[in-house]
Amino acid sequence: MVTAHHLDGIAMFVEFDAVRLLIDVPELGLKRGMVGTVLMIHTGPSLAYEVEFMEAEGDTFAVQPNDIESASATHLQA
């Protein structure tokens, strides 16, 4: 169950939420639509999430809040 809250139009996630990448990050081998798990939340100096993407061999990457969305079942329907 995704427990995203919204603050000023930006989704706020908690640890272990499933999220989907909204942008390509070619230098890291990440593609839009990849699903990952929020592992850590960084609050300073600005909000960022450390996300593990299993499709990328389980590596973790810091992403900005606007770069991810909920990966709940309602968002996965194409």
N, CA, C and O atoms as a CHARMM CRD file, in Angstrom:
* protein
*
  312
    1    1 MET  N      0.84500  -1.18400   0.00000 PROA 1      0.00000
    2    1 MET  CA     0.00000   0.00000   0.00000 PROA 1      0.00000
    3    1 MET  C      0.88300   1.23700   0.00000 PROA 1      0.00000
    4    1 MET  O      1.74700   1.37900   0.86400 PROA 1      0.00000
    5    2 VAL  N      0.67700   2.12800  -0.95300 PROA 2      0.00000
    6    2 VAL  CA     1.45100   3.35900  -1.04200 PROA 2      0.00000
    7    2 VAL  C      0.81200   4.39100  -0.13700 PROA 2      0.00000
    8    2 VAL  O     -0.40600   4.57300  -0.14500 PROA 2      0.00000
    9    3 THR  N      1.63700   5.06300   0.63800 PROA 3      0.00000
   10    3 THR  CA     1.12600   6.01100   1.62100 PROA 3      0.00000
   11    3 THR  C      1.54300   7.43900   1.28200 PROA 3      0.00000
   12    3 THR  O      1.87200   8.22400   2.17200 PROA 3      0.00000
   13    4 ALA  N      1.52700   7.77300  -0.00900 PROA 4      0.00000
   14    4 ALA  CA     1.95900   9.10400  -0.43100 PROA 4      0.00000
   15    4 ALA  C      1.00800  10.17300   0.08500 PROA 4      0.00000
   16    4 ALA  O     -0.21100  10.01000   0.05400 PROA 4      0.00000
   17    5 HSD  N      1.57500  11.24400   0.54800 PROA 5      0.00000
   18    5 HSD  CA     0.84100  12.44200   0.93500 PROA 5      0.00000
   19    5 HSD  C      1.30900  13.53300  -0.02100 PROA 5      0.00000
   20    5 HSD  O      2.34300  13.38300  -0.67300 PROA 5      0.00000
   21    6 HSD  N      0.57100  14.60900  -0.10900 PROA 6      0.00000
   22    6 HSD  CA     0.95400  15.69200  -1.00500 PROA 6      0.00000
   23    6 HSD  C      1.23100  16.95800  -0.21700 PROA 6      0.00000
   24    6 HSD  O      0.49800  17.30600   0.70900 PROA 6      0.00000
   25    7 LEU  N      2.30600  17.64500  -0.60100 PROA 7      0.00000
   26    7 LEU  CA     2.68700  18.91700  -0.00200 PROA 7      0.00000
   27    7 LEU  C      3.02300  19.85200  -1.14500 PROA 7      0.00000
   28    7 LEU  O      3.97600  19.60500  -1.88500 PROA 7      0.00000
   29    8 ASP  N      2.26300  20.91500  -1.30200 PROA 8      0.00000
   30    8 ASP  CA     2.45900  21.87000  -2.39800 PROA 8      0.00000
   31    8 ASP  C      2.47600  21.17200  -3.75400 PROA 8      0.00000
   32    8 ASP  O      3.25900  21.54200  -4.62900 PROA 8      0.00000
   33    9 GLY  N      1.61500  20.15900  -3.94100 PROA 9      0.00000
   34    9 GLY  CA     1.51600  19.47300  -5.21500 PROA 9      0.00000
   35    9 GLY  C      2.57000  18.41100  -5.46100 PROA 9      0.00000
   36    9 GLY  O      2.56900  17.78100  -6.51900 PROA 9      0.00000
   37   10 ILE  N      3.47700  18.19300  -4.50400 PROA 10     0.00000
   38   10 ILE  CA     4.53200  17.19200  -4.64200 PROA 10     0.00000
   39   10 ILE  C      4.17900  15.99600  -3.77200 PROA 10     0.00000
   40   10 ILE  O      3.87600  16.15200  -2.59000 PROA 10     0.00000
   41   11 ALA  N      4.21600  14.80800  -4.35000 PROA 11     0.00000
   42   11 ALA  CA     3.91300  13.60100  -3.58800 PROA 11     0.00000
   43   11 ALA  C      5.01200  13.34800  -2.57300 PROA 11     0.00000
   44   11 ALA  O      6.19800  13.44800  -2.88900 PROA 11     0.00000
   45   12 MET  N      4.61700  13.02200  -1.36600 PROA 12     0.00000
   46   12 MET  CA     5.54800  12.69200  -0.29600 PROA 12     0.00000
   47   12 MET  C      5.41500  11.19300  -0.03300 PROA 12     0.00000
   48   12 MET  O      4.30800  10.70000   0.18200 PROA 12     0.00000
   49   13 PHE  N      6.51200  10.47800  -0.04700 PROA 13     0.00000
   50   13 PHE  CA     6.49000   9.03900   0.14000 PROA 13     0.00000
   51   13 PHE  C      7.14900   8.66500   1.46000 PROA 13     0.00000
   52   13 PHE  O      7.86500   9.46800   2.05700 PROA 13     0.00000
   53   14 VAL  N      6.90100   7.44500   1.90600 PROA 14     0.00000
   54   14 VAL  CA     7.55000   6.90900   3.09700 PROA 14     0.00000
   55   14 VAL  C      8.41600   5.73500   2.67200 PROA 14     0.00000
   56   14 VAL  O      8.29500   5.22800   1.55700 PROA 14     0.00000
   57   15 GLU  N      9.29800   5.30800   3.58500 PROA 15     0.00000
   58   15 GLU  CA    10.18200   4.18900   3.27700 PROA 15     0.00000
   59   15 GLU  C      9.37400   2.96700   2.86300 PROA 15     0.00000
   60   15 GLU  O      8.32500   2.67100   3.43500 PROA 15     0.00000
   61   16 PHE  N      9.87800   2.27300   1.86900 PROA 16     0.00000
   62   16 PHE  CA     9.33000   1.03900   1.30400 PROA 16     0.00000
   63   16 PHE  C      8.14300   1.24900   0.38200 PROA 16     0.00000
   64   16 PHE  O      7.53600   0.26900  -0.05200 PROA 16     0.00000
   65   17 ASP  N      7.78500   2.49600   0.06300 PROA 17     0.00000
   66   17 ASP  CA     6.77000   2.74300  -0.95000 PROA 17     0.00000
   67   17 ASP  C      7.32900   2.36600  -2.31800 PROA 17     0.00000
   68   17 ASP  O      8.51500   2.55600  -2.58500 PROA 17     0.00000
   69   18 ALA  N      6.47200   1.83400  -3.17800 PROA 18     0.00000
   70   18 ALA  CA     6.84300   1.54600  -4.56600 PROA 18     0.00000
   71   18 ALA  C      6.59500   2.80200  -5.38400 PROA 18     0.00000
   72   18 ALA  O      5.52200   3.40100  -5.30700 PROA 18     0.00000
   73   19 VAL  N      7.59100   3.20000  -6.16900 PROA 19     0.00000
   74   19 VAL  CA     7.49400   4.40500  -6.98900 PROA 19     0.00000
   75   19 VAL  C      7.94500   4.09000  -8.41000 PROA 19     0.00000
   76   19 VAL  O      8.69000   3.14000  -8.64600 PROA 19     0.00000
   77   20 ARG  N      7.47600   4.91000  -9.35100 PROA 20     0.00000
   78   20 ARG  CA     7.85500   4.75500 -10.75400 PROA 20     0.00000
   79   20 ARG  C      8.58900   6.00600 -11.20600 PROA 20     0.00000
   80   20 ARG  O      8.18400   7.12300 -10.88400 PROA 20     0.00000
   81   21 LEU  N      9.66800   5.81400 -11.95300 PROA 21     0.00000
   82   21 LEU  CA    10.49300   6.91800 -12.45300 PROA 21     0.00000
   83   21 LEU  C      9.77600   7.63100 -13.58700 PROA 21     0.00000
   84   21 LEU  O      9.25700   6.98400 -14.49600 PROA 21     0.00000
   85   22 LEU  N      9.74200   8.95900 -13.54500 PROA 22     0.00000
   86   22 LEU  CA     9.04800   9.76500 -14.53700 PROA 22     0.00000
   87   22 LEU  C      9.96700  10.28900 -15.63200 PROA 22     0.00000
   88   22 LEU  O      9.49100  10.84800 -16.62000 PROA 22     0.00000
   89   23 ILE  N     11.27200  10.11700 -15.47100 PROA 23     0.00000
   90   23 ILE  CA    12.24000  10.64400 -16.43600 PROA 23     0.00000
   91   23 ILE  C     13.27800   9.58500 -16.76500 PROA 23     0.00000
   92   23 ILE  O     13.47200   8.64200 -15.99900 PROA 23     0.00000
   93   24 ASP  N     13.94100   9.73600 -17.89500 PROA 24     0.00000
   94   24 ASP  CA    15.10700   8.91500 -18.22400 PROA 24     0.00000
   95   24 ASP  C     16.33100   9.51800 -17.54800 PROA 24     0.00000
   96   24 ASP  O     16.47500  10.74000 -17.49400 PROA 24     0.00000
   97   25 VAL  N     17.21000   8.66500 -17.03300 PROA 25     0.00000
   98   25 VAL  CA    18.50200   9.10100 -16.49500 PROA 25     0.00000
   99   25 VAL  C     19.55000   8.22700 -17.18500 PROA 25     0.00000
  100   25 VAL  O     20.06800   7.28800 -16.58200 PROA 25     0.00000
  101   26 PRO  N     19.86400   8.53500 -18.45500 PROA 26     0.00000
  102   26 PRO  CA    20.71100   7.65100 -19.25500 PROA 26     0.00000
  103   26 PRO  C     22.10600   7.42100 -18.67600 PROA 26     0.00000
  104   26 PRO  O     22.67400   6.34200 -18.84900 PROA 26     0.00000
  105   27 GLU  N     22.65600   8.40600 -18.00300 PROA 27     0.00000
  106   27 GLU  CA    24.00100   8.23900 -17.43500 PROA 27     0.00000
  107   27 GLU  C     24.03900   7.19600 -16.32800 PROA 27     0.00000
  108   27 GLU  O     25.10800   6.69800 -15.97400 PROA 27     0.00000
  109   28 LEU  N     22.86000   6.86100 -15.77500 PROA 28     0.00000
  110   28 LEU  CA    22.77100   5.83700 -14.73500 PROA 28     0.00000
  111   28 LEU  C     22.09300   4.56300 -15.23300 PROA 28     0.00000
  112   28 LEU  O     21.92300   3.60800 -14.47500 PROA 28     0.00000
  113   29 GLY  N     21.70600   4.55200 -16.51200 PROA 29     0.00000
  114   29 GLY  CA    21.03200   3.38700 -17.06500 PROA 29     0.00000
  115   29 GLY  C     19.58800   3.24100 -16.61400 PROA 29     0.00000
  116   29 GLY  O     19.02300   2.14900 -16.67600 PROA 29     0.00000
  117   30 LEU  N     18.99000   4.33500 -16.15900 PROA 30     0.00000
  118   30 LEU  CA    17.60200   4.30800 -15.68000 PROA 30     0.00000
  119   30 LEU  C     16.67500   4.84600 -16.76500 PROA 30     0.00000
  120   30 LEU  O     16.98000   5.84000 -17.42400 PROA 30     0.00000
  121   31 LYS  N     15.53400   4.17000 -16.93700 PROA 31     0.00000
  122   31 LYS  CA    14.58500   4.57500 -17.95700 PROA 31     0.00000
  123   31 LYS  C     13.23900   4.91600 -17.33500 PROA 31     0.00000
  124   31 LYS  O     12.82300   4.32600 -16.33800 PROA 31     0.00000
  125   32 ARG  N     12.57800   5.87600 -17.94800 PROA 32     0.00000
  126   32 ARG  CA    11.23500   6.27800 -17.51800 PROA 32     0.00000
  127   32 ARG  C     10.35600   5.03300 -17.41800 PROA 32     0.00000
  128   32 ARG  O     10.36900   4.17900 -18.30400 PROA 32     0.00000
  129   33 GLY  N      9.59200   4.94200 -16.32500 PROA 33     0.00000
  130   33 GLY  CA     8.69600   3.81800 -16.12800 PROA 33     0.00000
  131   33 GLY  C      9.25100   2.72300 -15.23400 PROA 33     0.00000
  132   33 GLY  O      8.50300   1.84500 -14.80200 PROA 33     0.00000
  133   34 MET  N     10.55300   2.75600 -14.94500 PROA 34     0.00000
  134   34 MET  CA    11.13100   1.74800 -14.05200 PROA 34     0.00000
  135   34 MET  C     10.52900   1.89700 -12.65900 PROA 34     0.00000
  136   34 MET  O     10.30400   3.01000 -12.18400 PROA 34     0.00000
  137   35 VAL  N     10.27200   0.76800 -12.01400 PROA 35     0.00000
  138   35 VAL  CA     9.68900   0.76900 -10.67400 PROA 35     0.00000
  139   35 VAL  C     10.77400   0.47000  -9.65700 PROA 35     0.00000
  140   35 VAL  O     11.61300  -0.40700  -9.86100 PROA 35     0.00000
  141   36 GLY  N     10.74600   1.21400  -8.55500 PROA 36     0.00000
  142   36 GLY  CA    11.72000   1.01700  -7.49100 PROA 36     0.00000
  143   36 GLY  C     11.05900   1.14800  -6.13100 PROA 36     0.00000
  144   36 GLY  O      9.85700   1.38800  -6.02000 PROA 36     0.00000
  145   37 THR  N     11.88000   0.98300  -5.09700 PROA 37     0.00000
  146   37 THR  CA    11.41400   1.05400  -3.71500 PROA 37     0.00000
  147   37 THR  C     12.15800   2.16200  -2.98300 PROA 37     0.00000
  148   37 THR  O     13.38600   2.23200  -3.03300 PROA 37     0.00000
  149   38 VAL  N     11.40800   3.02700  -2.30000 PROA 38     0.00000
  150   38 VAL  CA    12.02600   4.08300  -1.49700 PROA 38     0.00000
  151   38 VAL  C     12.72500   3.42500  -0.31100 PROA 38     0.00000
  152   38 VAL  O     12.08600   2.74000   0.48800 PROA 38     0.00000
  153   39 LEU  N     14.03700   3.63200  -0.19900 PROA 39     0.00000
  154   39 LEU  CA    14.79900   3.06500   0.91200 PROA 39     0.00000
  155   39 LEU  C     15.10000   4.08500   1.99500 PROA 39     0.00000
  156   39 LEU  O     15.18900   3.74100   3.17300 PROA 39     0.00000
  157   40 MET  N     15.25700   5.34800   1.59300 PROA 40     0.00000
  158   40 MET  CA    15.64400   6.37200   2.55600 PROA 40     0.00000
  159   40 MET  C     15.09200   7.71300   2.08100 PROA 40     0.00000
  160   40 MET  O     14.95800   7.96300   0.88300 PROA 40     0.00000
  161   41 ILE  N     14.77900   8.55600   3.04100 PROA 41     0.00000
  162   41 ILE  CA    14.28200   9.89600   2.74700 PROA 41     0.00000
  163   41 ILE  C     15.30400  10.90300   3.25600 PROA 41     0.00000
  164   41 ILE  O     15.67700  10.88400   4.42900 PROA 41     0.00000
  165   42 HSD  N     15.75300  11.78000   2.36700 PROA 42     0.00000
  166   42 HSD  CA    16.69800  12.83800   2.73400 PROA 42     0.00000
  167   42 HSD  C     15.92900  14.15100   2.80200 PROA 42     0.00000
  168   42 HSD  O     15.23300  14.51400   1.85400 PROA 42     0.00000
  169   43 THR  N     16.04900  14.85900   3.91300 PROA 43     0.00000
  170   43 THR  CA    15.26800  16.08100   4.09200 PROA 43     0.00000
  171   43 THR  C     16.08200  17.36300   3.99900 PROA 43     0.00000
  172   43 THR  O     15.50100  18.44800   3.98300 PROA 43     0.00000
  173   44 GLY  N     17.37000  17.27800   3.93900 PROA 44     0.00000
  174   44 GLY  CA    18.14300  18.51300   3.88000 PROA 44     0.00000
  175   44 GLY  C     19.36100  18.36900   3.01400 PROA 44     0.00000
  176   44 GLY  O     19.97200  17.30100   3.01500 PROA 44     0.00000
  177   45 PRO  N     19.74200  19.36400   2.28800 PROA 45     0.00000
  178   45 PRO  CA    19.14600  20.70500   2.27600 PROA 45     0.00000
  179   45 PRO  C     17.82300  20.77600   1.53000 PROA 45     0.00000
  180   45 PRO  O     17.09400  21.75700   1.67900 PROA 45     0.00000
  181   46 SER  N     17.48600  19.75600   0.72300 PROA 46     0.00000
  182   46 SER  CA    16.17300  19.70300   0.08200 PROA 46     0.00000
  183   46 SER  C     15.69000  18.25700   0.08700 PROA 46     0.00000
  184   46 SER  O     16.47800  17.33200   0.28300 PROA 46     0.00000
  185   47 LEU  N     14.39700  18.07000  -0.12700 PROA 47     0.00000
  186   47 LEU  CA    13.81300  16.74300  -0.09900 PROA 47     0.00000
  187   47 LEU  C     14.31900  15.90000  -1.26900 PROA 47     0.00000
  188   47 LEU  O     14.31000  16.35400  -2.41300 PROA 47     0.00000
  189   48 ALA  N     14.75800  14.67900  -0.98400 PROA 48     0.00000
  190   48 ALA  CA    15.16500  13.71500  -2.01100 PROA 48     0.00000
  191   48 ALA  C     14.92600  12.32300  -1.45500 PROA 48     0.00000
  192   48 ALA  O     14.88200  12.12400  -0.24100 PROA 48     0.00000
  193   49 TYR  N     14.77400  11.37100  -2.35000 PROA 49     0.00000
  194   49 TYR  CA    14.54100   9.98300  -1.95700 PROA 49     0.00000
  195   49 TYR  C     15.65400   9.10800  -2.50000 PROA 49     0.00000
  196   49 TYR  O     16.09600   9.28700  -3.63400 PROA 49     0.00000
  197   50 GLU  N     16.10900   8.15600  -1.68300 PROA 50     0.00000
  198   50 GLU  CA    17.02700   7.13600  -2.16600 PROA 50     0.00000
  199   50 GLU  C     16.16900   5.94700  -2.56800 PROA 50     0.00000
  200   50 GLU  O     15.47000   5.36500  -1.73900 PROA 50     0.00000
  201   51 VAL  N     16.22800   5.58900  -3.84900 PROA 51     0.00000
  202   51 VAL  CA    15.34800   4.56400  -4.40500 PROA 51     0.00000
  203   51 VAL  C     16.18400   3.43400  -4.98600 PROA 51     0.00000
  204   51 VAL  O     17.17600   3.67400  -5.67500 PROA 51     0.00000
  205   52 GLU  N     15.77900   2.20200  -4.70600 PROA 52     0.00000
  206   52 GLU  CA    16.41700   1.02700  -5.28400 PROA 52     0.00000
  207   52 GLU  C     15.59600   0.58800  -6.48500 PROA 52     0.00000
  208   52 GLU  O     14.39900   0.32700  -6.36800 PROA 52     0.00000
  209   53 PHE  N     16.24800   0.50900  -7.64300 PROA 53     0.00000
  210   53 PHE  CA    15.60100   0.04700  -8.86300 PROA 53     0.00000
  211   53 PHE  C     16.09800  -1.34900  -9.17200 PROA 53     0.00000
  212   53 PHE  O     17.26900  -1.53200  -9.50200 PROA 53     0.00000
  213   54 MET  N     15.22200  -2.33600  -9.06800 PROA 54     0.00000
  214   54 MET  CA    15.61600  -3.72700  -9.27200 PROA 54     0.00000
  215   54 MET  C     16.02200  -3.99800 -10.71300 PROA 54     0.00000
  216   54 MET  O     16.89100  -4.83500 -10.95500 PROA 54     0.00000
  217   55 GLU  N     15.41300  -3.30800 -11.67800 PROA 55     0.00000
  218   55 GLU  CA    15.76500  -3.50200 -13.07100 PROA 55     0.00000
  219   55 GLU  C     17.19200  -3.04900 -13.35900 PROA 55     0.00000
  220   55 GLU  O     17.78800  -3.45000 -14.35900 PROA 55     0.00000
  221   56 ALA  N     17.72300  -2.23000 -12.49700 PROA 56     0.00000
  222   56 ALA  CA    19.08100  -1.70600 -12.67400 PROA 56     0.00000
  223   56 ALA  C     20.04500  -2.43600 -11.74600 PROA 56     0.00000
  224   56 ALA  O     20.94800  -1.82200 -11.17700 PROA 56     0.00000
  225   57 GLU  N     19.85500  -3.73700 -11.59200 PROA 57     0.00000
  226   57 GLU  CA    20.73700  -4.59600 -10.80600 PROA 57     0.00000
  227   57 GLU  C     20.74500  -4.25900  -9.32000 PROA 57     0.00000
  228   57 GLU  O     21.72100  -4.55000  -8.62900 PROA 57     0.00000
  229   58 GLY  N     19.67400  -3.64900  -8.81800 PROA 58     0.00000
  230   58 GLY  CA    19.55000  -3.39500  -7.39500 PROA 58     0.00000
  231   58 GLY  C     20.33800  -2.21700  -6.87100 PROA 58     0.00000
  232   58 GLY  O     20.46800  -2.05700  -5.65800 PROA 58     0.00000
  233   59 ASP  N     20.87200  -1.38300  -7.76100 PROA 59     0.00000
  234   59 ASP  CA    21.60400  -0.20200  -7.31800 PROA 59     0.00000
  235   59 ASP  C     20.63700   0.82700  -6.74900 PROA 59     0.00000
  236   59 ASP  O     19.45700   0.83300  -7.10300 PROA 59     0.00000
  237   60 THR  N     21.12200   1.68800  -5.87900 PROA 60     0.00000
  238   60 THR  CA    20.28500   2.74700  -5.32500 PROA 60     0.00000
  239   60 THR  C     20.73500   4.09200  -5.86900 PROA 60     0.00000
  240   60 THR  O     21.92000   4.31200  -6.12000 PROA 60     0.00000
  241   61 PHE  N     19.76800   4.99100  -6.04900 PROA 61     0.00000
  242   61 PHE  CA    20.04200   6.31000  -6.59000 PROA 61     0.00000
  243   61 PHE  C     19.18200   7.32500  -5.85800 PROA 61     0.00000
  244   61 PHE  O     18.05500   7.02300  -5.46300 PROA 61     0.00000
  245   62 ALA  N     19.71300   8.53500  -5.67500 PROA 62     0.00000
  246   62 ALA  CA    18.92900   9.61400  -5.10100 PROA 62     0.00000
  247   62 ALA  C     18.14600  10.27600  -6.22100 PROA 62     0.00000
  248   62 ALA  O     18.70600  10.58800  -7.27200 PROA 62     0.00000
  249   63 VAL  N     16.84900  10.49500  -6.00400 PROA 63     0.00000
  250   63 VAL  CA    16.00900  11.14000  -6.99600 PROA 63     0.00000
  251   63 VAL  C     15.22600  12.26400  -6.33800 PROA 63     0.00000
  252   63 VAL  O     14.97300  12.24300  -5.13400 PROA 63     0.00000
  253   64 GLN  N     14.85100  13.23500  -7.13700 PROA 64     0.00000
  254   64 GLN  CA    14.07200  14.36800  -6.65500 PROA 64     0.00000
  255   64 GLN  C     12.59200  13.99200  -6.61800 PROA 64     0.00000
  256   64 GLN  O     12.15900  13.12700  -7.37900 PROA 64     0.00000
  257   65 PRO  N     11.81600  14.62600  -5.75000 PROA 65     0.00000
  258   65 PRO  CA    10.38900  14.28900  -5.63200 PROA 65     0.00000
  259   65 PRO  C      9.61700  14.39200  -6.94100 PROA 65     0.00000
  260   65 PRO  O      8.71000  13.59400  -7.17700 PROA 65     0.00000
  261   66 ASN  N      9.94900  15.34500  -7.79100 PROA 66     0.00000
  262   66 ASN  CA     9.23200  15.50800  -9.05200 PROA 66     0.00000
  263   66 ASN  C      9.60900  14.46000 -10.09100 PROA 66     0.00000
  264   66 ASN  O      8.99500  14.40800 -11.15700 PROA 66     0.00000
  265   67 ASP  N     10.60400  13.62400  -9.80600 PROA 67     0.00000
  266   67 ASP  CA    11.06800  12.61400 -10.75400 PROA 67     0.00000
  267   67 ASP  C     10.40000  11.26300 -10.56100 PROA 67     0.00000
  268   67 ASP  O     10.66300  10.33500 -11.32700 PROA 67     0.00000
  269   68 ILE  N      9.53500  11.12800  -9.54800 PROA 68     0.00000
  270   68 ILE  CA     8.88500   9.84800  -9.27500 PROA 68     0.00000
  271   68 ILE  C      7.40300  10.05600  -8.99400 PROA 68     0.00000
  272   68 ILE  O      6.96600  11.15100  -8.64000 PROA 68     0.00000
  273   69 GLU  N      6.63200   8.96700  -9.16300 PROA 69     0.00000
  274   69 GLU  CA     5.21500   8.97400  -8.81900 PROA 69     0.00000
  275   69 GLU  C      4.90000   7.65100  -8.16500 PROA 69     0.00000
  276   69 GLU  O      5.72100   6.73400  -8.16800 PROA 69     0.00000
  277   70 SER  N      3.71800   7.55200  -7.60700 PROA 70     0.00000
  278   70 SER  CA     3.27300   6.31000  -6.99300 PROA 70     0.00000
  279   70 SER  C      3.22000   5.20300  -8.02700 PROA 70     0.00000
  280   70 SER  O      2.83600   5.44500  -9.17200 PROA 70     0.00000
  281   71 ALA  N      3.59600   4.00000  -7.64800 PROA 71     0.00000
  282   71 ALA  CA     3.51100   2.84500  -8.53700 PROA 71     0.00000
  283   71 ALA  C      2.35400   1.96200  -8.11300 PROA 71     0.00000
  284   71 ALA  O      2.38200   0.75300  -8.34700 PROA 71     0.00000
  285   72 SER  N      1.33000   2.54600  -7.49100 PROA 72     0.00000
  286   72 SER  CA     0.16900   1.76200  -7.06900 PROA 72     0.00000
  287   72 SER  C     -0.56300   1.22200  -8.28500 PROA 72     0.00000
  288   72 SER  O     -0.36000   1.70500  -9.39900 PROA 72     0.00000
  289   73 ALA  N     -1.39700   0.24200  -8.08300 PROA 73     0.00000
  290   73 ALA  CA    -2.11100  -0.42500  -9.17500 PROA 73     0.00000
  291   73 ALA  C     -2.90500   0.56400 -10.02700 PROA 73     0.00000
  292   73 ALA  O     -2.99100   0.38600 -11.24200 PROA 73     0.00000
  293   74 THR  N     -3.47500   1.58300  -9.43300 PROA 74     0.00000
  294   74 THR  CA    -4.27500   2.54300 -10.21600 PROA 74     0.00000
  295   74 THR  C     -3.40700   3.35400 -11.15400 PROA 74     0.00000
  296   74 THR  O     -3.88600   3.81000 -12.19300 PROA 74     0.00000
  297   75 HSD  N     -2.14100   3.54600 -10.81700 PROA 75     0.00000
  298   75 HSD  CA    -1.24000   4.30600 -11.68600 PROA 75     0.00000
  299   75 HSD  C     -0.61000   3.42600 -12.75100 PROA 75     0.00000
  300   75 HSD  O     -0.11300   3.95300 -13.74600 PROA 75     0.00000
  301   76 LEU  N     -0.60900   2.11400 -12.58800 PROA 76     0.00000
  302   76 LEU  CA     0.05300   1.21600 -13.52400 PROA 76     0.00000
  303   76 LEU  C     -0.80100   0.88400 -14.73500 PROA 76     0.00000
  304   76 LEU  O     -0.30100   0.29800 -15.69600 PROA 76     0.00000
  305   77 GLN  N     -2.06500   1.24100 -14.71200 PROA 77     0.00000
  306   77 GLN  CA    -2.91300   0.93300 -15.85700 PROA 77     0.00000
  307   77 GLN  C     -2.56900   1.86200 -17.01400 PROA 77     0.00000
  308   77 GLN  O     -2.51900   3.08100 -16.85000 PROA 77     0.00000
  309   78 ALA  N     -2.33200   1.26900 -18.19900 PROA 78     0.00000
  310   78 ALA  CA    -1.94400   2.07700 -19.36000 PROA 78     0.00000
  311   78 ALA  C     -3.15100   2.46700 -20.18600 PROA 78     0.00000
  312   78 ALA  O     -3.01000   3.14800 -21.20100 PROA 78     0.00000
